[in-house]
PDB file of C-alpha atoms and ligand atoms in Angstrom:
ATOM      1  CA  UNK A 322       0.011  -0.068   0.091  1.00 77.00           C
ATOM      2  CA  UNK A 323       1.169   3.290  -0.856  1.00 85.00           C
ATOM      3  CA  UNK A 324       2.292   5.274   1.899  1.00 95.00           C
ATOM      4  CA  UNK A 325       0.315   8.430   2.787  1.00 97.00           C
ATOM      5  CA  UNK A 326       2.765  11.385   1.376  1.00 98.00           C
ATOM      6  CA  UNK A 327       5.246  10.828  -1.487  1.00 97.00           C
ATOM      7  CA  UNK A 328       8.541  13.598  -1.308  1.00 98.00           C
ATOM      8  CA  UNK A 329       9.887  14.233  -4.700  1.00 97.00           C
ATOM      9  CA  UNK A 330      13.443  15.534  -4.189  1.00 97.00           C
ATOM     10  CA  UNK A 331      16.922  15.240  -4.846  1.00 96.00           C
ATOM     11  CA  UNK A 332      19.506  13.782  -2.864  1.00 95.00           C
ATOM     12  CA  UNK A 333      21.556  16.925  -2.203  1.00 95.00           C
ATOM     13  CA  UNK A 334      18.552  19.173  -1.666  1.00 97.00           C
ATOM     14  CA  UNK A 335      18.526  21.176   1.512  1.00 98.00           C
ATOM     15  CA  UNK A 336      14.812  21.864   1.291  1.00 98.00           C
ATOM     16  CA  UNK A 337      13.918  18.344   0.411  1.00 98.00           C
ATOM     17  CA  UNK A 338      15.876  17.166   3.665  1.00 98.00           C
ATOM     18  CA  UNK A 339      13.677  19.113   5.771  1.00 98.00           C
ATOM     19  CA  UNK A 340      10.690  17.712   4.367  1.00 98.00           C
ATOM     20  CA  UNK A 341      11.917  13.945   4.774  1.00 98.00           C
ATOM     21  CA  UNK A 342      13.429  15.214   8.548  1.00 98.00           C
ATOM     22  CA  UNK A 343       9.971  16.124   9.162  1.00 99.00           C
ATOM     23  CA  UNK A 344       8.319  13.384   8.275  1.00 98.00           C
ATOM     24  CA  UNK A 345      10.912  10.748   9.603  1.00 98.00           C
ATOM     25  CA  UNK A 346      10.531  12.782  13.373  1.00 98.00           C
ATOM     26  CA  UNK A 347       6.688  12.558  13.390  1.00 98.00           C
ATOM     27  CA  UNK A 348       6.711   9.154  12.413  1.00 98.00           C
ATOM     28  CA  UNK A 349       5.177   9.185   9.142  1.00 97.00           C
ATOM     29  CA  UNK A 350       5.966   6.796   6.428  1.00 94.00           C
ATOM     30  CA  UNK A 351       6.345   8.146   3.185  1.00 97.00           C
ATOM     31  CA  UNK A 352       7.578   7.246  -0.428  1.00 96.00           C
ATOM     32  CA  UNK A 353      10.595   9.120  -1.908  1.00 96.00           C
ATOM     33  CA  UNK A 354      10.850   9.551  -5.648  1.00 95.00           C
ATOM     34  CA  UNK A 355      14.129  11.089  -7.258  1.00 95.00           C
ATOM     35  CA  UNK A 356      14.120  14.001  -9.299  1.00 96.00           C
ATOM     36  CA  UNK A 357      16.867  14.175 -11.529  1.00 95.00           C
ATOM     37  CA  UNK A 358      17.864  17.823 -11.612  1.00 94.00           C
ATOM     38  CA  UNK A 359      21.330  17.510 -13.208  1.00 91.00           C
ATOM     39  CA  UNK A 360      19.584  16.131 -16.581  1.00 94.00           C
ATOM     40  CA  UNK A 361      16.584  18.924 -16.320  1.00 95.00           C
ATOM     41  CA  UNK A 362      13.687  16.490 -15.465  1.00 95.00           C
ATOM     42  CA  UNK A 363      12.208  19.537 -13.097  1.00 96.00           C
ATOM     43  CA  UNK A 364      12.437  21.578 -15.914  1.00 95.00           C
ATOM     44  CA  UNK A 365       9.810  19.569 -18.067  1.00 95.00           C
ATOM     45  CA  UNK A 366       6.363  19.480 -18.281  1.00 94.00           C
ATOM     46  CA  UNK A 367       5.387  16.363 -16.544  1.00 93.00           C
ATOM     47  CA  UNK A 368       7.232  17.331 -13.487  1.00 95.00           C
ATOM     48  CA  UNK A 369       6.338  21.107 -14.162  1.00 93.00           C
ATOM     49  CA  UNK A 370       2.177  20.232 -14.238  1.00 93.00           C
ATOM     50  CA  UNK A 371       2.904  18.791 -10.525  1.00 94.00           C
ATOM     51  CA  UNK A 372       5.581  21.566  -9.345  1.00 95.00           C
ATOM     52  CA  UNK A 373       4.744  25.240 -10.844  1.00 95.00           C
ATOM     53  CA  UNK A 374       8.265  26.512  -9.712  1.00 97.00           C
ATOM     54  CA  UNK A 375      10.126  23.916 -11.343  1.00 97.00           C
ATOM     55  CA  UNK A 376      11.970  23.299  -8.093  1.00 97.00           C
ATOM     56  CA  UNK A 377      12.404  20.478  -5.194  1.00 98.00           C
ATOM     57  CA  UNK A 378      10.809  19.629  -3.083  1.00 98.00           C
ATOM     58  CA  UNK A 379       6.959  18.577  -3.971  1.00 98.00           C
ATOM     59  CA  UNK A 380       5.008  16.722  -1.478  1.00 98.00           C
ATOM     60  CA  UNK A 381       1.875  14.994  -2.119  1.00 98.00           C
ATOM     61  CA  UNK A 382      -0.729  13.886   0.063  1.00 98.00           C
ATOM     62  CA  UNK A 383      -1.967  10.949  -1.217  1.00 97.00           C
ATOM     63  CA  UNK A 384      -5.170  11.050   0.973  1.00 97.00           C
ATOM     64  CA  UNK A 385      -6.331  13.997  -0.912  1.00 97.00           C
ATOM     65  CA  UNK A 386      -4.348  14.639  -3.916  1.00 97.00           C
ATOM     66  CA  UNK A 387      -2.846  17.607  -3.012  1.00 97.00           C
ATOM     67  CA  UNK A 388       0.636  19.009  -4.460  1.00 98.00           C
ATOM     68  CA  UNK A 389       2.434  21.251  -2.422  1.00 98.00           C
ATOM     69  CA  UNK A 390       5.496  23.318  -2.780  1.00 98.00           C
ATOM     70  CA  UNK A 391       8.393  25.513  -0.958  1.00 98.00           C
ATOM     71  CA  UNK A 392       9.413  23.656   2.195  1.00 98.00           C
ATOM     72  CA  UNK A 393       8.426  26.217   4.627  1.00 98.00           C
ATOM     73  CA  UNK A 394       4.754  26.099   3.283  1.00 98.00           C
ATOM     74  CA  UNK A 395       5.058  22.133   3.446  1.00 98.00           C
ATOM     75  CA  UNK A 396       6.173  21.994   6.981  1.00 98.00           C
ATOM     76  CA  UNK A 397       3.314  24.301   7.900  1.00 98.00           C
ATOM     77  CA  UNK A 398       0.854  21.956   6.167  1.00 98.00           C
ATOM     78  CA  UNK A 399       2.448  19.026   7.840  1.00 98.00           C
ATOM     79  CA  UNK A 400       2.314  20.522  11.134  1.00 98.00           C
ATOM     80  CA  UNK A 401      -1.120  21.423  10.715  1.00 98.00           C
ATOM     81  CA  UNK A 402      -1.907  17.378   9.110  1.00 98.00           C
ATOM     82  CA  UNK A 403      -0.272  15.610  12.128  1.00 98.00           C
ATOM     83  CA  UNK A 404      -0.664  18.065  15.218  1.00 98.00           C
ATOM     84  CA  UNK A 405       3.278  17.881  15.635  1.00 98.00           C
ATOM     85  CA  UNK A 406       6.238  20.678  15.851  1.00 98.00           C
ATOM     86  CA  UNK A 407       3.489  23.127  15.326  1.00 98.00           C
ATOM     87  CA  UNK A 408       3.749  25.214  18.253  1.00 98.00           C
ATOM     88  CA  UNK A 409       2.425  25.263  21.719  1.00 98.00           C
ATOM     89  CA  UNK A 410       0.129  28.394  21.022  1.00 98.00           C
ATOM     90  CA  UNK A 411      -0.795  30.441  18.293  1.00 98.00           C
ATOM     91  CA  UNK A 412       2.164  33.144  19.285  1.00 98.00           C
ATOM     92  CA  UNK A 413       4.562  30.258  19.189  1.00 98.00           C
ATOM     93  CA  UNK A 414       3.382  29.267  15.596  1.00 98.00           C
ATOM     94  CA  UNK A 415       3.267  32.718  14.479  1.00 98.00           C
ATOM     95  CA  UNK A 416       7.022  33.492  15.868  1.00 98.00           C
ATOM     96  CA  UNK A 417       8.146  29.931  14.056  1.00 98.00           C
ATOM     97  CA  UNK A 418       6.846  31.421  11.021  1.00 98.00           C
ATOM     98  CA  UNK A 419       8.914  34.365  11.390  1.00 98.00           C
ATOM     99  CA  UNK A 420      11.830  32.615  11.943  1.00 98.00           C
ATOM    100  CA  UNK A 421      11.113  30.391   8.621  1.00 98.00           C
ATOM    101  CA  UNK A 422      10.694  33.403   6.844  1.00 98.00           C
ATOM    102  CA  UNK A 423      13.993  34.866   8.075  1.00 98.00           C
ATOM    103  CA  UNK A 424      15.650  31.657   7.323  1.00 98.00           C
ATOM    104  CA  UNK A 425      14.407  32.096   3.617  1.00 98.00           C
ATOM    105  CA  UNK A 426      15.583  35.143   3.256  1.00 98.00           C
ATOM    106  CA  UNK A 427      18.633  35.652   5.469  1.00 98.00           C
ATOM    107  CA  UNK A 428      20.189  32.100   6.400  1.00 98.00           C
ATOM    108  CA  UNK A 429      19.492  29.682   3.005  1.00 98.00           C
ATOM    109  CA  UNK A 430      21.297  32.131   0.678  1.00 98.00           C
ATOM    110  CA  UNK A 431      24.608  32.497   2.774  1.00 98.00           C
ATOM    111  CA  UNK A 432      24.611  28.852   2.881  1.00 98.00           C
ATOM    112  CA  UNK A 433      22.890  26.776   0.262  1.00 98.00           C
ATOM    113  CA  UNK A 434      24.632  29.360  -2.583  1.00 97.00           C
ATOM    114  CA  UNK A 435      28.225  28.566  -1.543  1.00 98.00           C
ATOM    115  CA  UNK A 436      27.825  24.990  -1.108  1.00 97.00           C
ATOM    116  CA  UNK A 437      26.157  24.315  -4.267  1.00 95.00           C
ATOM    117  CA  UNK A 438      28.898  26.115  -5.856  1.00 96.00           C
ATOM    118  CA  UNK A 439      31.718  24.672  -4.159  1.00 94.00           C
ATOM    119  CA  UNK A 440      30.246  21.310  -5.126  1.00 92.00           C
ATOM    120  CA  UNK A 441      30.437  22.214  -8.400  1.00 90.00           C
ATOM    121  CA  UNK A 442      26.355  22.162  -8.511  1.00 87.00           C
ATOM    122  CA  UNK A 443      26.014  25.585  -9.755  1.00 88.00           C
ATOM    123  CA  UNK A 444      29.657  27.446  -9.983  1.00 91.00           C
ATOM    124  CA  UNK A 445      29.941  30.901  -8.926  1.00 96.00           C
ATOM    125  CA  UNK A 446      32.522  33.608  -9.054  1.00 96.00           C
ATOM    126  CA  UNK A 447      34.749  33.522  -5.679  1.00 96.00           C
ATOM    127  CA  UNK A 448      33.823  36.935  -4.927  1.00 97.00           C
ATOM    128  CA  UNK A 449      30.436  36.169  -5.265  1.00 97.00           C
ATOM    129  CA  UNK A 450      30.768  33.136  -3.181  1.00 97.00           C
ATOM    130  CA  UNK A 451      32.639  35.482  -0.334  1.00 97.00           C
ATOM    131  CA  UNK A 452      29.669  37.823  -0.252  1.00 98.00           C
ATOM    132  CA  UNK A 453      27.052  35.000   0.486  1.00 98.00           C
ATOM    133  CA  UNK A 454      29.595  33.717   3.066  1.00 98.00           C
ATOM    134  CA  UNK A 455      29.498  36.769   4.778  1.00 98.00           C
ATOM    135  CA  UNK A 456      25.978  37.261   4.686  1.00 98.00           C
ATOM    136  CA  UNK A 457      25.433  33.893   5.949  1.00 98.00           C
ATOM    137  CA  UNK A 458      27.814  34.348   8.792  1.00 98.00           C
ATOM    138  CA  UNK A 459      26.125  36.992   9.719  1.00 98.00           C
ATOM    139  CA  UNK A 460      22.894  35.132   9.995  1.00 98.00           C
ATOM    140  CA  UNK A 461      24.634  31.809  11.590  1.00 99.00           C
ATOM    141  CA  UNK A 462      25.813  34.633  14.677  1.00 98.00           C
ATOM    142  CA  UNK A 463      22.598  35.841  14.882  1.00 98.00           C
ATOM    143  CA  UNK A 464      21.021  32.434  15.141  1.00 98.00           C
ATOM    144  CA  UNK A 465      23.767  31.683  17.825  1.00 98.00           C
ATOM    145  CA  UNK A 466      22.949  34.680  20.200  1.00 98.00           C
ATOM    146  CA  UNK A 467      19.014  33.876  19.743  1.00 98.00           C
ATOM    147  CA  UNK A 468      19.776  30.263  20.957  1.00 98.00           C
ATOM    148  CA  UNK A 469      21.824  31.562  24.124  1.00 98.00           C
ATOM    149  CA  UNK A 470      19.648  29.952  27.065  1.00 98.00           C
ATOM    150  CA  UNK A 471      17.170  28.522  24.978  1.00 98.00           C
ATOM    151  CA  UNK A 472      16.918  24.819  24.137  1.00 98.00           C
ATOM    152  CA  UNK A 473      14.644  25.157  20.901  1.00 98.00           C
ATOM    153  CA  UNK A 474      13.993  28.421  18.723  1.00 98.00           C
ATOM    154  CA  UNK A 475      10.620  29.067  19.842  1.00 98.00           C
ATOM    155  CA  UNK A 476       9.186  28.294  23.119  1.00 97.00           C
ATOM    156  CA  UNK A 477       9.845  25.054  25.234  1.00 98.00           C
ATOM    157  CA  UNK A 478       9.595  22.232  22.920  1.00 98.00           C
ATOM    158  CA  UNK A 479      11.016  21.315  18.952  1.00 98.00           C
ATOM    159  CA  UNK A 480       8.881  22.930  16.709  1.00 99.00           C
ATOM    160  CA  UNK A 481       9.163  23.466  12.366  1.00 99.00           C
ATOM    161  CA  UNK A 482      11.465  26.565  12.943  1.00 99.00           C
ATOM    162  CA  UNK A 483      13.959  24.161  14.714  1.00 99.00           C
ATOM    163  CA  UNK A 484      13.282  21.695  11.408  1.00 99.00           C
ATOM    164  CA  UNK A 485      13.546  24.291   9.083  1.00 99.00           C
ATOM    165  CA  UNK A 486      16.400  26.102  10.404  1.00 99.00           C
ATOM    166  CA  UNK A 487      18.100  22.688  10.952  1.00 99.00           C
ATOM    167  CA  UNK A 488      17.748  21.582   6.884  1.00 98.00           C
ATOM    168  CA  UNK A 489      19.916  24.968   6.427  1.00 98.00           C
ATOM    169  CA  UNK A 490      22.506  24.719   9.294  1.00 98.00           C
ATOM    170  CA  UNK A 491      23.431  21.105   8.707  1.00 98.00           C
ATOM    171  CA  UNK A 492      24.807  21.990   5.428  1.00 98.00           C
ATOM    172  CA  UNK A 493      26.885  24.985   6.821  1.00 98.00           C
ATOM    173  CA  UNK A 494      30.353  23.041   6.745  1.00 98.00           C
ATOM    174  CA  UNK A 495      29.941  21.969   3.376  1.00 97.00           C
ATOM    175  CA  UNK A 496      29.263  25.737   2.376  1.00 97.00           C
ATOM    176  CA  UNK A 497      32.520  26.550   4.265  1.00 97.00           C
ATOM    177  CA  UNK A 498      31.386  28.023   7.480  1.00 98.00           C
ATOM    178  CA  UNK A 499      33.314  27.428  10.555  1.00 98.00           C
ATOM    179  CA  UNK A 500      30.873  26.206  13.243  1.00 98.00           C
ATOM    180  CA  UNK A 501      32.841  25.696  16.404  1.00 97.00           C
ATOM    181  CA  UNK A 502      33.052  28.728  17.651  1.00 98.00           C
ATOM    182  CA  UNK A 503      29.245  29.004  17.470  1.00 98.00           C
ATOM    183  CA  UNK A 504      28.246  26.814  20.847  1.00 98.00           C
ATOM    184  CA  UNK A 505      24.858  27.908  21.605  1.00 98.00           C
ATOM    185  CA  UNK A 506      24.318  26.700  17.981  1.00 98.00           C
ATOM    186  CA  UNK A 507      26.237  23.541  18.367  1.00 98.00           C
ATOM    187  CA  UNK A 508      24.408  22.358  21.232  1.00 98.00           C
ATOM    188  CA  UNK A 509      21.379  23.141  19.376  1.00 98.00           C
ATOM    189  CA  UNK A 510      22.055  21.041  16.482  1.00 98.00           C
ATOM    190  CA  UNK A 511      23.106  17.933  18.930  1.00 98.00           C
ATOM    191  CA  UNK A 512      19.305  18.237  20.706  1.00 98.00           C
ATOM    192  CA  UNK A 513      18.004  18.236  17.140  1.00 98.00           C
ATOM    193  CA  UNK A 514      20.228  15.210  16.281  1.00 98.00           C
ATOM    194  CA  UNK A 515      19.107  13.620  19.766  1.00 98.00           C
ATOM    195  CA  UNK A 516      15.624  13.562  18.982  1.00 98.00           C
ATOM    196  CA  UNK A 517      13.420  10.216  18.551  1.00 98.00           C
ATOM    197  CA  UNK A 518      13.374   9.599  14.662  1.00 98.00           C
ATOM    198  CA  UNK A 519      16.078  11.840  13.854  1.00 98.00           C
ATOM    199  CA  UNK A 520      17.698  11.168  10.717  1.00 98.00           C
ATOM    200  CA  UNK A 521      21.216  12.475   8.823  1.00 97.00           C
ATOM    201  CA  UNK A 522      20.742  13.814   5.243  1.00 96.00           C
ATOM    202  CA  UNK A 523      21.895  10.761   3.590  1.00 94.00           C
ATOM    203  CA  UNK A 524      20.263   8.427   5.540  1.00 95.00           C
ATOM    204  CA  UNK A 525      16.701   9.724   4.079  1.00 96.00           C
ATOM    205  CA  UNK A 526      18.049  11.170   0.653  1.00 94.00           C
ATOM    206  CA  UNK A 527      20.292   8.589  -0.739  1.00 81.00           C
ATOM    207  CA  UNK A 528      21.448   9.430  -4.451  1.00 80.00           C
ATOM    208  CA  UNK A 529      19.957   6.745  -6.809  1.00 78.00           C
ATOM    209  CA  UNK A 530      23.432   4.640  -7.318  1.00 70.00           C
ATOM    210  CA  UNK A 531      23.531   4.163  -3.364  1.00 55.00           C
ATOM    211  CA  UNK A 532      20.209   3.799  -2.428  1.00 51.00           C
ATOM    212  CA  UNK A 533      20.043   0.059  -0.519  1.00 51.00           C
ATOM    213  CA  UNK A 534      16.901  -2.177  -1.646  1.00 46.00           C
TER     214      UNK A 534
HETATM  215  N1  GSH B1323      12.359  28.174  -1.378  1.00 81.88           N
HETATM  216  C1  GSH B1323      11.887  26.610  -2.057  1.00 81.88           C
HETATM  217  C2  GSH B1323      13.910  26.391  -2.714  1.00 81.88           C
HETATM  218  C3  GSH B1323      13.670  25.253  -3.518  1.00 81.88           C
HETATM  219  C4  GSH B1323      14.885  25.087  -3.983  1.00 81.88           C
HETATM  220  O1  GSH B1323      15.963  25.845  -4.236  1.00 81.88           O
HETATM  221  N2  GSH B1323      15.154  23.470  -4.747  1.00 81.88           N
HETATM  222  C5  GSH B1323      16.390  23.767  -5.467  1.00 81.88           C
HETATM  223  C6  GSH B1323      17.381  22.417  -4.804  1.00 81.88           C
HETATM  224  S1  GSH B1323      17.908  22.387  -3.432  1.00 81.88           S
HETATM  225  C7  GSH B1323      15.926  22.981  -6.816  1.00 81.88           C
HETATM  226  O2  GSH B1323      15.141  22.763  -7.151  1.00 81.88           O
HETATM  227  N3  GSH B1323      16.772  24.105  -8.119  1.00 81.88           N
HETATM  228  C8  GSH B1323      16.276  23.415  -9.002  1.00 81.88           C
HETATM  229  C9  GSH B1323      16.169  25.008  -9.723  1.00 81.88           C
HETATM  230  O3  GSH B1323      15.890  25.720  -9.139  1.00 81.88           O
HETATM  231  O4  GSH B1323      16.265  25.072 -11.131  1.00 81.88           O
HETATM  232  C10 GSH B1323      11.794  25.977  -0.840  1.00 81.88           C
HETATM  233  O5  GSH B1323      12.447  25.762   0.215  1.00 81.88           O
HETATM  234  O6  GSH B1323      11.298  24.689  -1.274  1.00 81.88           O
END
């Protein structure tokens, strides 16, 4: 029987990982479909019809046929559907949302762009990489400050803000950011990694050739 959710994504994609991580932490079974970005599968009609922006991730809720895109919006949907990680009150939910918008605006470009440039997936001139690294560093330092004396980003329990932001921070070292001096951030990543159901990116999103049958 098909799982309730089908996640279409790419093994090296942070936004895809965020969704896989939520589903794993929430104990929701899901089917995973590889979208072959290097060959442009995401730019052609069969996929574009399902994901209007021509990006991964795409989440299909097989119980009602909904097709969802944009990782933060998908996380909000999953929090609604599962009743998990949505925050303990409306205030927490709204604060979690503010952090997710901040992540997309201030944190993600300074991590994902230099990472994918360094990995040769979308090459950039060195000075452009340098610009993103400066922006990303400022965001990581803000986050480290915000986590001083706190276990979680919002409230007293993990929320979709933690999952969303972890899905970026998990790639920061690959982007070239030194994380050792950011000790509040380090303790928070350890807490996320200790949650029941946690799995690292390569355990949830294997490249097709490495997938275990
Ligand atoms: N804001 C989007 C970003 C998604 C995104 O950047 N996806 C990348 C892979 S990590 C992608 O599909 N790239 C292909 C393209 O944009 O052409 C989200 O959070 O879902």
